[in-house]
mmCIF file of N, CA and C in Angstrom:
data_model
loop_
_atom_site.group_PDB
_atom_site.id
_atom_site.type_symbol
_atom_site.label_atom_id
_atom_site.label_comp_id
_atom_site.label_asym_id
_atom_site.label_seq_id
_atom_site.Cartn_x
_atom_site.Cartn_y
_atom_site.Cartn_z
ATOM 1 N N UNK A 1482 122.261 38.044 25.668
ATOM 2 C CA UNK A 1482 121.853 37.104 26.688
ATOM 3 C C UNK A 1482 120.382 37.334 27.022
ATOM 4 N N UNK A 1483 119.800 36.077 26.862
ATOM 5 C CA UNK A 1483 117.804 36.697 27.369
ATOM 6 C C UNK A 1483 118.251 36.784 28.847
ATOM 7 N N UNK A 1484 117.124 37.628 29.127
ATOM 8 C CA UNK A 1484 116.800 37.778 30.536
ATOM 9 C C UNK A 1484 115.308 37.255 30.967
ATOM 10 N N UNK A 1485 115.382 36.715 31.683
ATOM 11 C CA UNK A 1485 114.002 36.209 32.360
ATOM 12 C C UNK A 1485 113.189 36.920 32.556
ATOM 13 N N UNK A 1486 112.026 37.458 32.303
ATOM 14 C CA UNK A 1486 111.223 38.095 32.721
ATOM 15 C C UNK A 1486 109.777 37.572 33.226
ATOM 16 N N UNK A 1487 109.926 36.851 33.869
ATOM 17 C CA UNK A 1487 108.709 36.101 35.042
ATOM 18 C C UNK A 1487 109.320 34.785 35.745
ATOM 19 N N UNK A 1488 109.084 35.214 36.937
ATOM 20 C CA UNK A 1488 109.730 34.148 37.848
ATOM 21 C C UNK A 1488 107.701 33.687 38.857
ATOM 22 N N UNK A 1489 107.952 32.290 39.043
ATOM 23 C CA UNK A 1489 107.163 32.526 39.938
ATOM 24 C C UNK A 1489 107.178 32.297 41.109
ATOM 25 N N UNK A 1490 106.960 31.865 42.271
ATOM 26 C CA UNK A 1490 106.828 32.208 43.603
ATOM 27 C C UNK A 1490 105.981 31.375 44.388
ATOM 28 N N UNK A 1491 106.071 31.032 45.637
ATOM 29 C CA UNK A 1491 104.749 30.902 46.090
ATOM 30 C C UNK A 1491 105.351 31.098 47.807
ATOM 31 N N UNK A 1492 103.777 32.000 48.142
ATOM 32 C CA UNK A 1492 103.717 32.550 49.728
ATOM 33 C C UNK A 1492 102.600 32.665 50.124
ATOM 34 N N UNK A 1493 102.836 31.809 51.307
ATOM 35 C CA UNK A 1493 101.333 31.015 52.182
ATOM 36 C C UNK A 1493 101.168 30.260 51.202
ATOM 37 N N UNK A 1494 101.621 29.198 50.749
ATOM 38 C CA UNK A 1494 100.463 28.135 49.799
ATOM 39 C C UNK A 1494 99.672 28.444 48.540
ATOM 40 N N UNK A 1495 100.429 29.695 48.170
ATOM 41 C CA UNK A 1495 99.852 30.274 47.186
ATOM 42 C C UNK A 1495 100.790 30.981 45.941
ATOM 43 N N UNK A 1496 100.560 30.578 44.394
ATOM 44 C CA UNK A 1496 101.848 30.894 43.700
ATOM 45 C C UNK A 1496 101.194 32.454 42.694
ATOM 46 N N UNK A 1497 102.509 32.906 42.862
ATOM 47 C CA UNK A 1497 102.657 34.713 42.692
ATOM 48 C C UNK A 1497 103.104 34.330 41.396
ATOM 49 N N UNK A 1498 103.315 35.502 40.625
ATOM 50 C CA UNK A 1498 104.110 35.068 39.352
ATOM 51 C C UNK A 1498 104.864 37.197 39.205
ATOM 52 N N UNK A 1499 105.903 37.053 39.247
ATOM 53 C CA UNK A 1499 106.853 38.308 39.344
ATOM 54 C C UNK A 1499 106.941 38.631 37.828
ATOM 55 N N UNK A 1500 106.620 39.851 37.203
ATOM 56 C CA UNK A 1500 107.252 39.999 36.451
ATOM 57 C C UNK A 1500 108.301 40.860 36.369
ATOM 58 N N UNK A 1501 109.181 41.384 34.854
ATOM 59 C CA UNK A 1501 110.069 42.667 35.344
ATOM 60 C C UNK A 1501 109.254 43.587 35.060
ATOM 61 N N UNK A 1502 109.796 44.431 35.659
ATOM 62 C CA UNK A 1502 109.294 45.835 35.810
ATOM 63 C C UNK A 1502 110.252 47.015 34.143
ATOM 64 N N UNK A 1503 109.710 48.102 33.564
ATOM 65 C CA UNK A 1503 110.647 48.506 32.829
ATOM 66 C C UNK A 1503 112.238 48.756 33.690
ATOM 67 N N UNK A 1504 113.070 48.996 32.500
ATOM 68 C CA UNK A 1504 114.426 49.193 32.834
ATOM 69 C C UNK A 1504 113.999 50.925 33.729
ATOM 70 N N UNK A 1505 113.569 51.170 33.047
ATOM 71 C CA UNK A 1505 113.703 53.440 34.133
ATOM 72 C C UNK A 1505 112.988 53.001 35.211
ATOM 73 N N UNK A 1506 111.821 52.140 35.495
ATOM 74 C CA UNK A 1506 111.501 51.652 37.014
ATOM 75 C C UNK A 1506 112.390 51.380 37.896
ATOM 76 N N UNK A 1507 113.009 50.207 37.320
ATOM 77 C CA UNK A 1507 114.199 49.396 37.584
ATOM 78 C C UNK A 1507 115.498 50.003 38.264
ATOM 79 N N UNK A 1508 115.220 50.731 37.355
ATOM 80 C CA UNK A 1508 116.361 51.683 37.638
ATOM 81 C C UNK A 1508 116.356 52.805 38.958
ATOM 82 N N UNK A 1509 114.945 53.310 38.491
ATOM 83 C CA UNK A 1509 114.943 54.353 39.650
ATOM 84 C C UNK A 1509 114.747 53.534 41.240
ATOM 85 N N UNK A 1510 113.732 52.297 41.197
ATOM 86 C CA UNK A 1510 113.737 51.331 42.421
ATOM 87 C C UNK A 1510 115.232 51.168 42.832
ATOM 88 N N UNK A 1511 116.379 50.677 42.100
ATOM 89 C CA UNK A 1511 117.523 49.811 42.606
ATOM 90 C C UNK A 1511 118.002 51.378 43.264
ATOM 91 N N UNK A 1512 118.447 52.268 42.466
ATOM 92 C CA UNK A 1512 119.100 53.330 43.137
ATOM 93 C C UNK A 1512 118.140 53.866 44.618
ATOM 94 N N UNK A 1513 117.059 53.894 44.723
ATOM 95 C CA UNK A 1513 116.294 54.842 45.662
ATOM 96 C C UNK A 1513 116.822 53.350 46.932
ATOM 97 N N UNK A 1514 116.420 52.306 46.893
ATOM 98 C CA UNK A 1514 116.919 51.384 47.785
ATOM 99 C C UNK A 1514 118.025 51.379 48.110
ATOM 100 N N UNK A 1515 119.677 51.500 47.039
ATOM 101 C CA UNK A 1515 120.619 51.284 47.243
ATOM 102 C C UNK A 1515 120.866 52.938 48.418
ATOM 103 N N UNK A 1516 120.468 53.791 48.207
ATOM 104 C CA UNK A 1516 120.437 55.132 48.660
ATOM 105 C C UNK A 1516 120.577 54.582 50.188
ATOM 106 N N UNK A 1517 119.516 53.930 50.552
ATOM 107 C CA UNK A 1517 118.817 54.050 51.743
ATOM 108 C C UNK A 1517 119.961 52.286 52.640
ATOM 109 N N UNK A 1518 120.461 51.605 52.122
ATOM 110 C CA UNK A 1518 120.828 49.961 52.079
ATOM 111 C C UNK A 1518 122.443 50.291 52.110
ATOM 112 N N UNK A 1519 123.218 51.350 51.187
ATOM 113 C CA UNK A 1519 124.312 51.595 51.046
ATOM 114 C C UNK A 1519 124.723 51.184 52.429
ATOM 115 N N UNK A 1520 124.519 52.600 53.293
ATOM 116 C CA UNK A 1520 125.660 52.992 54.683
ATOM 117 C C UNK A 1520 125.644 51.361 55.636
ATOM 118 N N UNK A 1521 124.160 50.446 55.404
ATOM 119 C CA UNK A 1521 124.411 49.675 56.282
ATOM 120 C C UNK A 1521 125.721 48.522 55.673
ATOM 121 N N UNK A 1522 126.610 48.587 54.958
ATOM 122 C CA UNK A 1522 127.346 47.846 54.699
ATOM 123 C C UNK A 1522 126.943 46.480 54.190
ATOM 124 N N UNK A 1523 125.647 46.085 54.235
ATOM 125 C CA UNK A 1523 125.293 44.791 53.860
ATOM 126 C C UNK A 1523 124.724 43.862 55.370
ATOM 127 N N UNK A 1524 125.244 44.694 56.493
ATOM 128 C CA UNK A 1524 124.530 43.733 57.851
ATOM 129 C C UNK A 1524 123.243 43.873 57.396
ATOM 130 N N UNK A 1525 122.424 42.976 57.900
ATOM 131 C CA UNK A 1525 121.155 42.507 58.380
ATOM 132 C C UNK A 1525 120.507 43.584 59.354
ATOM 133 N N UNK A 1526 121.365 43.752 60.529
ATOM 134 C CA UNK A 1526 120.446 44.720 61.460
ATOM 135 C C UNK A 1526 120.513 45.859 60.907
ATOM 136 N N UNK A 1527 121.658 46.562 60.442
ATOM 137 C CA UNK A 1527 121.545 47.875 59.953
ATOM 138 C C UNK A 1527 120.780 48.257 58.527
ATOM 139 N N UNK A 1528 120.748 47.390 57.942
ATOM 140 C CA UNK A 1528 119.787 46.832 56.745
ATOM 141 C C UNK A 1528 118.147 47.442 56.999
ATOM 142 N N UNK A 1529 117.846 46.418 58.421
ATOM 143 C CA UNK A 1529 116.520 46.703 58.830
ATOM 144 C C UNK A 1529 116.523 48.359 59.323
ATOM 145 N N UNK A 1530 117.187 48.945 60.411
ATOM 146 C CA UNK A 1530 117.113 49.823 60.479
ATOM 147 C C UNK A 1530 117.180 51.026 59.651
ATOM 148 N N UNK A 1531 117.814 50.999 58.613
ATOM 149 C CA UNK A 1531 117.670 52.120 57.457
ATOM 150 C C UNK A 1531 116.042 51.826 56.956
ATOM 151 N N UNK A 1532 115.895 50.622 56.247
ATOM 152 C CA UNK A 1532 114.001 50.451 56.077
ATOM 153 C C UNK A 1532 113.288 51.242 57.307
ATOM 154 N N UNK A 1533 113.520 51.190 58.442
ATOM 155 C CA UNK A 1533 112.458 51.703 58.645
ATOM 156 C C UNK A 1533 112.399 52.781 59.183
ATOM 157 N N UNK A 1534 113.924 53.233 59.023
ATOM 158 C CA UNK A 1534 114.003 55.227 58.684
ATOM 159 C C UNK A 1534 113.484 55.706 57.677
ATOM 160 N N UNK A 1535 113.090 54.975 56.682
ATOM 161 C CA UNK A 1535 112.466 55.569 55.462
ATOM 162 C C UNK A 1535 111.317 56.154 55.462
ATOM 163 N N UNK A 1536 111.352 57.526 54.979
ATOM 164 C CA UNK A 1536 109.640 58.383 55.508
ATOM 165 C C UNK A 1536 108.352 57.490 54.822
ATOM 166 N N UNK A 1537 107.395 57.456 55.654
ATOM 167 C CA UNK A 1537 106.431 56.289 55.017
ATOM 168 C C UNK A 1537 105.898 56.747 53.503
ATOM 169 N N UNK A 1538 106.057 58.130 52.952
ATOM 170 C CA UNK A 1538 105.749 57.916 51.990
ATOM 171 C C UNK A 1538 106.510 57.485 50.335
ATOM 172 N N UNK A 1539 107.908 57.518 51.019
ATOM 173 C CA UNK A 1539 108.790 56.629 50.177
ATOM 174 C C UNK A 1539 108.908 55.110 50.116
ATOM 175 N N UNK A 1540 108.233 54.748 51.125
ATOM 176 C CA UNK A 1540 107.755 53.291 51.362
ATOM 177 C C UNK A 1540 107.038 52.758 50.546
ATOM 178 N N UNK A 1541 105.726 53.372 50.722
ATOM 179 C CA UNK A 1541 104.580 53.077 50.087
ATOM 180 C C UNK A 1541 104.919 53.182 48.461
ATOM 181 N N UNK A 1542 105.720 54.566 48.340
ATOM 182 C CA UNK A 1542 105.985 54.532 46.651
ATOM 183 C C UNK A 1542 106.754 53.173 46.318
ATOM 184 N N UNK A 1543 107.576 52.985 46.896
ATOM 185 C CA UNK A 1543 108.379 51.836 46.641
ATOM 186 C C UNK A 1543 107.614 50.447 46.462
ATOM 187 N N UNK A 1544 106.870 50.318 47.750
ATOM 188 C CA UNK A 1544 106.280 48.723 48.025
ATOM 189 C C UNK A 1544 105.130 49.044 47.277
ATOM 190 N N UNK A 1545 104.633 49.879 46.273
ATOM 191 C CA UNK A 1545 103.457 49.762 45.395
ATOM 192 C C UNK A 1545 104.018 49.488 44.055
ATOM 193 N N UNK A 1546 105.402 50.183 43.398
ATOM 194 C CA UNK A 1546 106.318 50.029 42.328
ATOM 195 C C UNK A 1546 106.033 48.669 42.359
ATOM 196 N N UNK A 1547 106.698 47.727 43.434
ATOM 197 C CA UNK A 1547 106.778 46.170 43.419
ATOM 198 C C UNK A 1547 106.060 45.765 43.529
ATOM 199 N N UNK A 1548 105.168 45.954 44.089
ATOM 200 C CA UNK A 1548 103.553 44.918 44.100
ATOM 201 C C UNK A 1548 102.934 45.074 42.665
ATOM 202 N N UNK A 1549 102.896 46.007 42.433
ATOM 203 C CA UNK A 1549 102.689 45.960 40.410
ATOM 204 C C UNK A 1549 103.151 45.022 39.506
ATOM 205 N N UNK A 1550 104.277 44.760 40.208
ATOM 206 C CA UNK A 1550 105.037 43.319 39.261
ATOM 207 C C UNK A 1550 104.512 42.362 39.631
ATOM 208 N N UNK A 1551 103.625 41.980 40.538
ATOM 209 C CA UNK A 1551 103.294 40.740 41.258
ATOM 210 C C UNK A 1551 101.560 40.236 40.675
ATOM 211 N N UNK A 1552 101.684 39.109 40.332
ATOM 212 C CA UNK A 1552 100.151 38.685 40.150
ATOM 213 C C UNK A 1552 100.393 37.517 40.405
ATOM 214 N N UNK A 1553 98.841 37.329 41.166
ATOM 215 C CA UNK A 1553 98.495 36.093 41.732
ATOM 216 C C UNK A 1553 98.102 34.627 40.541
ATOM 217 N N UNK A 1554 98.371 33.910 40.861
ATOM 218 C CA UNK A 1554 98.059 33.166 39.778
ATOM 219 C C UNK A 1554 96.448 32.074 40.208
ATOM 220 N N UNK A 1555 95.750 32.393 39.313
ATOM 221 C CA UNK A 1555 94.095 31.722 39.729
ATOM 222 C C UNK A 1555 93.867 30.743 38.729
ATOM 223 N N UNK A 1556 93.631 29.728 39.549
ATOM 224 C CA UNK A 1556 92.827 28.325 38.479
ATOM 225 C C UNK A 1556 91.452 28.763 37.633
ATOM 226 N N UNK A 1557 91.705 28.926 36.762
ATOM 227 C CA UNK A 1557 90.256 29.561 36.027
ATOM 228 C C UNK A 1557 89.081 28.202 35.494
ATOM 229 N N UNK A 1558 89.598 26.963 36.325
ATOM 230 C CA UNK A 1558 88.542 25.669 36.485
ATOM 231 C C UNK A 1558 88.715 24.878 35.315
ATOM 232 N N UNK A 1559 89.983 24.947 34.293
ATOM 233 C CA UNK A 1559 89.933 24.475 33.348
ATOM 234 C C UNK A 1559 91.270 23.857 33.473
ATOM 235 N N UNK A 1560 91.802 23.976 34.758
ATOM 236 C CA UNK A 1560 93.662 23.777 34.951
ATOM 237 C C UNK A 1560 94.564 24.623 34.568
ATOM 238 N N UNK A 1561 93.901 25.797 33.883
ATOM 239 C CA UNK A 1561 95.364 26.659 33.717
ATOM 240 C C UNK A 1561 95.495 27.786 34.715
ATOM 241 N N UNK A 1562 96.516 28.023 34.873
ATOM 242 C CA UNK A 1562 96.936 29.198 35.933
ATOM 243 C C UNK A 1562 96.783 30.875 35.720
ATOM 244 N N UNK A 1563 95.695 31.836 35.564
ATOM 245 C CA UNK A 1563 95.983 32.874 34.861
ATOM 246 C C UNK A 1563 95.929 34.194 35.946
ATOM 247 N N UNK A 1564 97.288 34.530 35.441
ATOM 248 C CA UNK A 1564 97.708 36.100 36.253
ATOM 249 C C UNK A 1564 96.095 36.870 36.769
ATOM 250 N N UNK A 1565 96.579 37.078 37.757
ATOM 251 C CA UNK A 1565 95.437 38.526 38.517
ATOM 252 C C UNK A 1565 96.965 39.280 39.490
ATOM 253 N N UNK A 1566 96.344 40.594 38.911
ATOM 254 C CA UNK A 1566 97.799 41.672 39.513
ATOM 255 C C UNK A 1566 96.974 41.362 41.147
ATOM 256 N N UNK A 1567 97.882 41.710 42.238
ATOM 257 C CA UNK A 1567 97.300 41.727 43.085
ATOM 258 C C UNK A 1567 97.428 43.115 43.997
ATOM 259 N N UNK A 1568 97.509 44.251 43.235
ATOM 260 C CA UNK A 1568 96.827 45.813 43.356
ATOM 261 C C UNK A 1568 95.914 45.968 42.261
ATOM 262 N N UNK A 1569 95.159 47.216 42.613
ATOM 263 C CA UNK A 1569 94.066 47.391 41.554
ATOM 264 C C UNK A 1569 94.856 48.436 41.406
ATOM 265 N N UNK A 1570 94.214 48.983 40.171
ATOM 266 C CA UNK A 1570 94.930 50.452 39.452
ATOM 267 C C UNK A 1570 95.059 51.347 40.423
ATOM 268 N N UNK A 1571 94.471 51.883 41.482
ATOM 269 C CA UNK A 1571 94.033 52.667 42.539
ATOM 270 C C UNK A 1571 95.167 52.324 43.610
ATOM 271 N N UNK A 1572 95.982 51.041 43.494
ATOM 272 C CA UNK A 1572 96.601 50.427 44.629
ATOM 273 C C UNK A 1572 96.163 50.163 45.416
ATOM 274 N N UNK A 1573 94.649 49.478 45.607
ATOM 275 C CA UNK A 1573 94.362 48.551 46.547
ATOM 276 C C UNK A 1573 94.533 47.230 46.529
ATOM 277 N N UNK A 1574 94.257 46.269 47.696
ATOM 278 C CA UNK A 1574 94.599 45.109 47.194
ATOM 279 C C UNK A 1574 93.586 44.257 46.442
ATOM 280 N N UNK A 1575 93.563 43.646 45.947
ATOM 281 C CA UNK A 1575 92.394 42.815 44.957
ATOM 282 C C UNK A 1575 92.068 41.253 45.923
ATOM 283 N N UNK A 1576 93.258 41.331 46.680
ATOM 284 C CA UNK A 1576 92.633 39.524 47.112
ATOM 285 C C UNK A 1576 93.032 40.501 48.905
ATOM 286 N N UNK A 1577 91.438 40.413 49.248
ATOM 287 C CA UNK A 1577 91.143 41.243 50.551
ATOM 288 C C UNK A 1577 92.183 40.753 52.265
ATOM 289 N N UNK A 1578 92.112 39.409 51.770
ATOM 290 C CA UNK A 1578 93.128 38.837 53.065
ATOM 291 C C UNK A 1578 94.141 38.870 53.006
ATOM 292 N N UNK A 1579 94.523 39.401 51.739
ATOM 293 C CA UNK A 1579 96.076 39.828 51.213
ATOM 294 C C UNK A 1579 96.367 41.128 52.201
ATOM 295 N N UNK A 1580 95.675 41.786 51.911
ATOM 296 C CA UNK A 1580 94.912 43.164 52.426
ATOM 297 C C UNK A 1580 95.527 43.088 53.906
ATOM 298 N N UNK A 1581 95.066 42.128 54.996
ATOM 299 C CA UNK A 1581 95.696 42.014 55.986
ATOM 300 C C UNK A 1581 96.283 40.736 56.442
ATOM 301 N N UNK A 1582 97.721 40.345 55.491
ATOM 302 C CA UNK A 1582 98.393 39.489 55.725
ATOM 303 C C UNK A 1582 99.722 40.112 55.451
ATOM 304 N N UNK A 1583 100.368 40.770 56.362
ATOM 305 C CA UNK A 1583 101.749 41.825 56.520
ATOM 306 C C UNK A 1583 102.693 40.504 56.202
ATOM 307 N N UNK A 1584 102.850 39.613 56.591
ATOM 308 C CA UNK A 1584 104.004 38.749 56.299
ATOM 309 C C UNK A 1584 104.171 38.407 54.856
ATOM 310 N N UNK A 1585 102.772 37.950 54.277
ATOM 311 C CA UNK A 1585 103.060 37.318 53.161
ATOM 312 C C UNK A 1585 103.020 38.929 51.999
ATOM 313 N N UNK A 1586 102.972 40.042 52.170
ATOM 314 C CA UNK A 1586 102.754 41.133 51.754
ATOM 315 C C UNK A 1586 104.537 41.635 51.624
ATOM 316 N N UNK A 1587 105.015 41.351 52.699
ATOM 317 C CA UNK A 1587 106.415 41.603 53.209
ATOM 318 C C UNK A 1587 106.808 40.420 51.918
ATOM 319 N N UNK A 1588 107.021 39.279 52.265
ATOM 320 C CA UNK A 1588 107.597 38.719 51.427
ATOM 321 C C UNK A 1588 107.909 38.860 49.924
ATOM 322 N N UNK A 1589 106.461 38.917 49.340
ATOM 323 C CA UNK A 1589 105.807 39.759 47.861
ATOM 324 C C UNK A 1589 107.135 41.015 47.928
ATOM 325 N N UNK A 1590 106.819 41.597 48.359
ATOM 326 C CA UNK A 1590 107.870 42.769 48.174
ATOM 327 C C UNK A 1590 108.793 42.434 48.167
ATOM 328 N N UNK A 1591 109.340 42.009 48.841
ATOM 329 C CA UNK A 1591 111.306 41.417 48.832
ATOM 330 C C UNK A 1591 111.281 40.480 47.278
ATOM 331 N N UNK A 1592 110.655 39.605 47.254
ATOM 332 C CA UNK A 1592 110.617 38.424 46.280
ATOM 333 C C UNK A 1592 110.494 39.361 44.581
ATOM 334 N N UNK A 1593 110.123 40.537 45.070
ATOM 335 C CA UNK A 1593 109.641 41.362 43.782
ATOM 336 C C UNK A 1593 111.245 41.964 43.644
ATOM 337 N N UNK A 1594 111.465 43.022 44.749
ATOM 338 C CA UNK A 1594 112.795 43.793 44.657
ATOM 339 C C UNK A 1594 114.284 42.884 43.995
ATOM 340 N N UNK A 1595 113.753 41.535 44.661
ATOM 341 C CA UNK A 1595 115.197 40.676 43.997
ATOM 342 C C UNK A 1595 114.978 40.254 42.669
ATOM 343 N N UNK A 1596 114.125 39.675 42.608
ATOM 344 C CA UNK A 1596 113.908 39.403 41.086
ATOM 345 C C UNK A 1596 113.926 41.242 39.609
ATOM 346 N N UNK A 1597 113.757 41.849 40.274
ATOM 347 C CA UNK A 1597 113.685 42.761 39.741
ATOM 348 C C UNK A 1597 115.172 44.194 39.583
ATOM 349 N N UNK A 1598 115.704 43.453 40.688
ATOM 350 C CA UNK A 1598 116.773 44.807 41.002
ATOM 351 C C UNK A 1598 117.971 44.207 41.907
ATOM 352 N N UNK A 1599 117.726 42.650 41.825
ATOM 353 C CA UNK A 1599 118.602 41.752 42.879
ATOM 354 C C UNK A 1599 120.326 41.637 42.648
ATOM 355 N N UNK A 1600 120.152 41.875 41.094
ATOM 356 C CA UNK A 1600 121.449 41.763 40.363
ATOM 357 C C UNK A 1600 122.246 43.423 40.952
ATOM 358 N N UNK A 1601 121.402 44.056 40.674
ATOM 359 C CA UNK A 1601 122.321 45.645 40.981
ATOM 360 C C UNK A 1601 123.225 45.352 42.559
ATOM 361 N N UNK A 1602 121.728 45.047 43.371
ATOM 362 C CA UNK A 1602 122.565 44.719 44.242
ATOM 363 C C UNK A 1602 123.525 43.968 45.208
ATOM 364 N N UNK A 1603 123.797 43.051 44.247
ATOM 365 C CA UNK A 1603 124.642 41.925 44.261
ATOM 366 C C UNK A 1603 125.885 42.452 43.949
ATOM 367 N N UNK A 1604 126.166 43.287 42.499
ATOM 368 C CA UNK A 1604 127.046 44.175 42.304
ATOM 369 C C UNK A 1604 127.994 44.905 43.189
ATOM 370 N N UNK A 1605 126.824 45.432 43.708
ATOM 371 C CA UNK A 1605 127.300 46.105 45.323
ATOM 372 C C UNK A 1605 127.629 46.378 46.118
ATOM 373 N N UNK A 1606 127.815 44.654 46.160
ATOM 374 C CA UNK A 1606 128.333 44.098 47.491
ATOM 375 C C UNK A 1606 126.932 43.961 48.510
ATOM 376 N N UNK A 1607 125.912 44.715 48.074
ATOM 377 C CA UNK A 1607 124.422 44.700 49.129
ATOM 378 C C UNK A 1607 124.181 42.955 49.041
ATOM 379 N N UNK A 1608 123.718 41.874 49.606
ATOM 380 C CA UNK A 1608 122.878 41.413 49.742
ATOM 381 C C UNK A 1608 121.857 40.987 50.885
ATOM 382 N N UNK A 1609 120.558 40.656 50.328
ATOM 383 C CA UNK A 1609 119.586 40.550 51.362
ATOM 384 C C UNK A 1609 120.130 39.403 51.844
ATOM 385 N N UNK A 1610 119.605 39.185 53.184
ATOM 386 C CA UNK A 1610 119.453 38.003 53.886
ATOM 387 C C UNK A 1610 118.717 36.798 53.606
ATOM 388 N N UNK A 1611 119.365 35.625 53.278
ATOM 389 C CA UNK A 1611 118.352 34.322 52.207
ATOM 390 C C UNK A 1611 117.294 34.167 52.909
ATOM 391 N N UNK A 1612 117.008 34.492 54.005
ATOM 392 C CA UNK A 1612 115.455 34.008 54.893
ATOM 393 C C UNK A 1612 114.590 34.475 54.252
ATOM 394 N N UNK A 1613 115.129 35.984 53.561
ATOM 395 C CA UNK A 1613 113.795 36.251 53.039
ATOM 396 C C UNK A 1613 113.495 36.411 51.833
ATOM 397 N N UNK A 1614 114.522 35.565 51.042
ATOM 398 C CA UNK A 1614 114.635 34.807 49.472
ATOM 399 C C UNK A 1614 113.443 34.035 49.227
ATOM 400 N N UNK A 1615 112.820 33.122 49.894
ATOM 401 C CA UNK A 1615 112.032 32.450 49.961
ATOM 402 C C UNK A 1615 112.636 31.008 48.810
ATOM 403 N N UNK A 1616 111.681 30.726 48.124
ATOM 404 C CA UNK A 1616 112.226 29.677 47.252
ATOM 405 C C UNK A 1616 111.961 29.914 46.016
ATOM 406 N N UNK A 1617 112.460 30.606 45.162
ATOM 407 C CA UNK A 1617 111.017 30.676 43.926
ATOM 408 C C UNK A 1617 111.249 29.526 43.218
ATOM 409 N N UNK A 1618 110.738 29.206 41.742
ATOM 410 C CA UNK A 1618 110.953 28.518 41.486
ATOM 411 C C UNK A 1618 110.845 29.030 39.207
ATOM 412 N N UNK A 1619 111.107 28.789 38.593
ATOM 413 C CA UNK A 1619 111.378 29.745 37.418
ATOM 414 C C UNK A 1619 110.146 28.525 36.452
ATOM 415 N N UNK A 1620 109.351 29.503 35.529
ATOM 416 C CA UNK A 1620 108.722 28.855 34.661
ATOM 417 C C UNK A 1620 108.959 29.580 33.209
#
């Protein structure tokens, strides 16, 4: 069966393009989340509250794993759409208002984790809450 490997996206008015991440990423992301997502049974509030028991530097490892999969897609003036990751190798951000836009940063991350590790936890019985599914749309 193929598997998709690029979905794209769009948050704030602007389209992302997800790719997958390897399977041992994949792998180690779905388990380190499911770790932390398990005990809340799948609620929403207890959901949130395990996230943000998480020590910040398992955070950051995590929400940088997924932002790696993520590139912005830029009109290069000729009509075609071409990928820009939107971390630099260093893990900063490359598009600066990205930099301080927590919502659409938040989203990127979720939109990354499902496309990337959404199936494990569907398995599960885990799922996220559709609000913050967003819409993607598959190319």
């Amino acid at each position: 069966m193929f598997k998709q490997k690029t979905q794209i996206v769009e948050v704030a008015g602007k389209s992302y393009q997800l790719t997958k991440m390897d399977a041992r990423t994949g792998s180690y992301v779905a388990f380190k989340v499911a770790g932390v997502l398990a005990p809340s049974g799948g609620k929403t509030a207890e959901m949130a509250a395990a996230l943000m028991g998480m020590p910040r530097k398992d955070f950051d490892e995590l929400q940088s794993l997924l932002l790696r999969t993520v590139n912005r897609l830029v009109d290069n003036g000729n009509g075609q759409q071409l990928p820009e990751p939107v971390l630099t190798a260093k893990g900063d951000f490359v598009d600066e208002a990205l930099a301080y836009d927590a919502a659409s940063v938040i989203q990127l991350t979720v939109h990354a984790l499902i496309f990337n590790v959404g199936g494990f936890f569907a398995a599960a019985g885990l799922n996220l809450p559709a609000e913050l599914m967003g819409k993607p749309t598959s190319r």
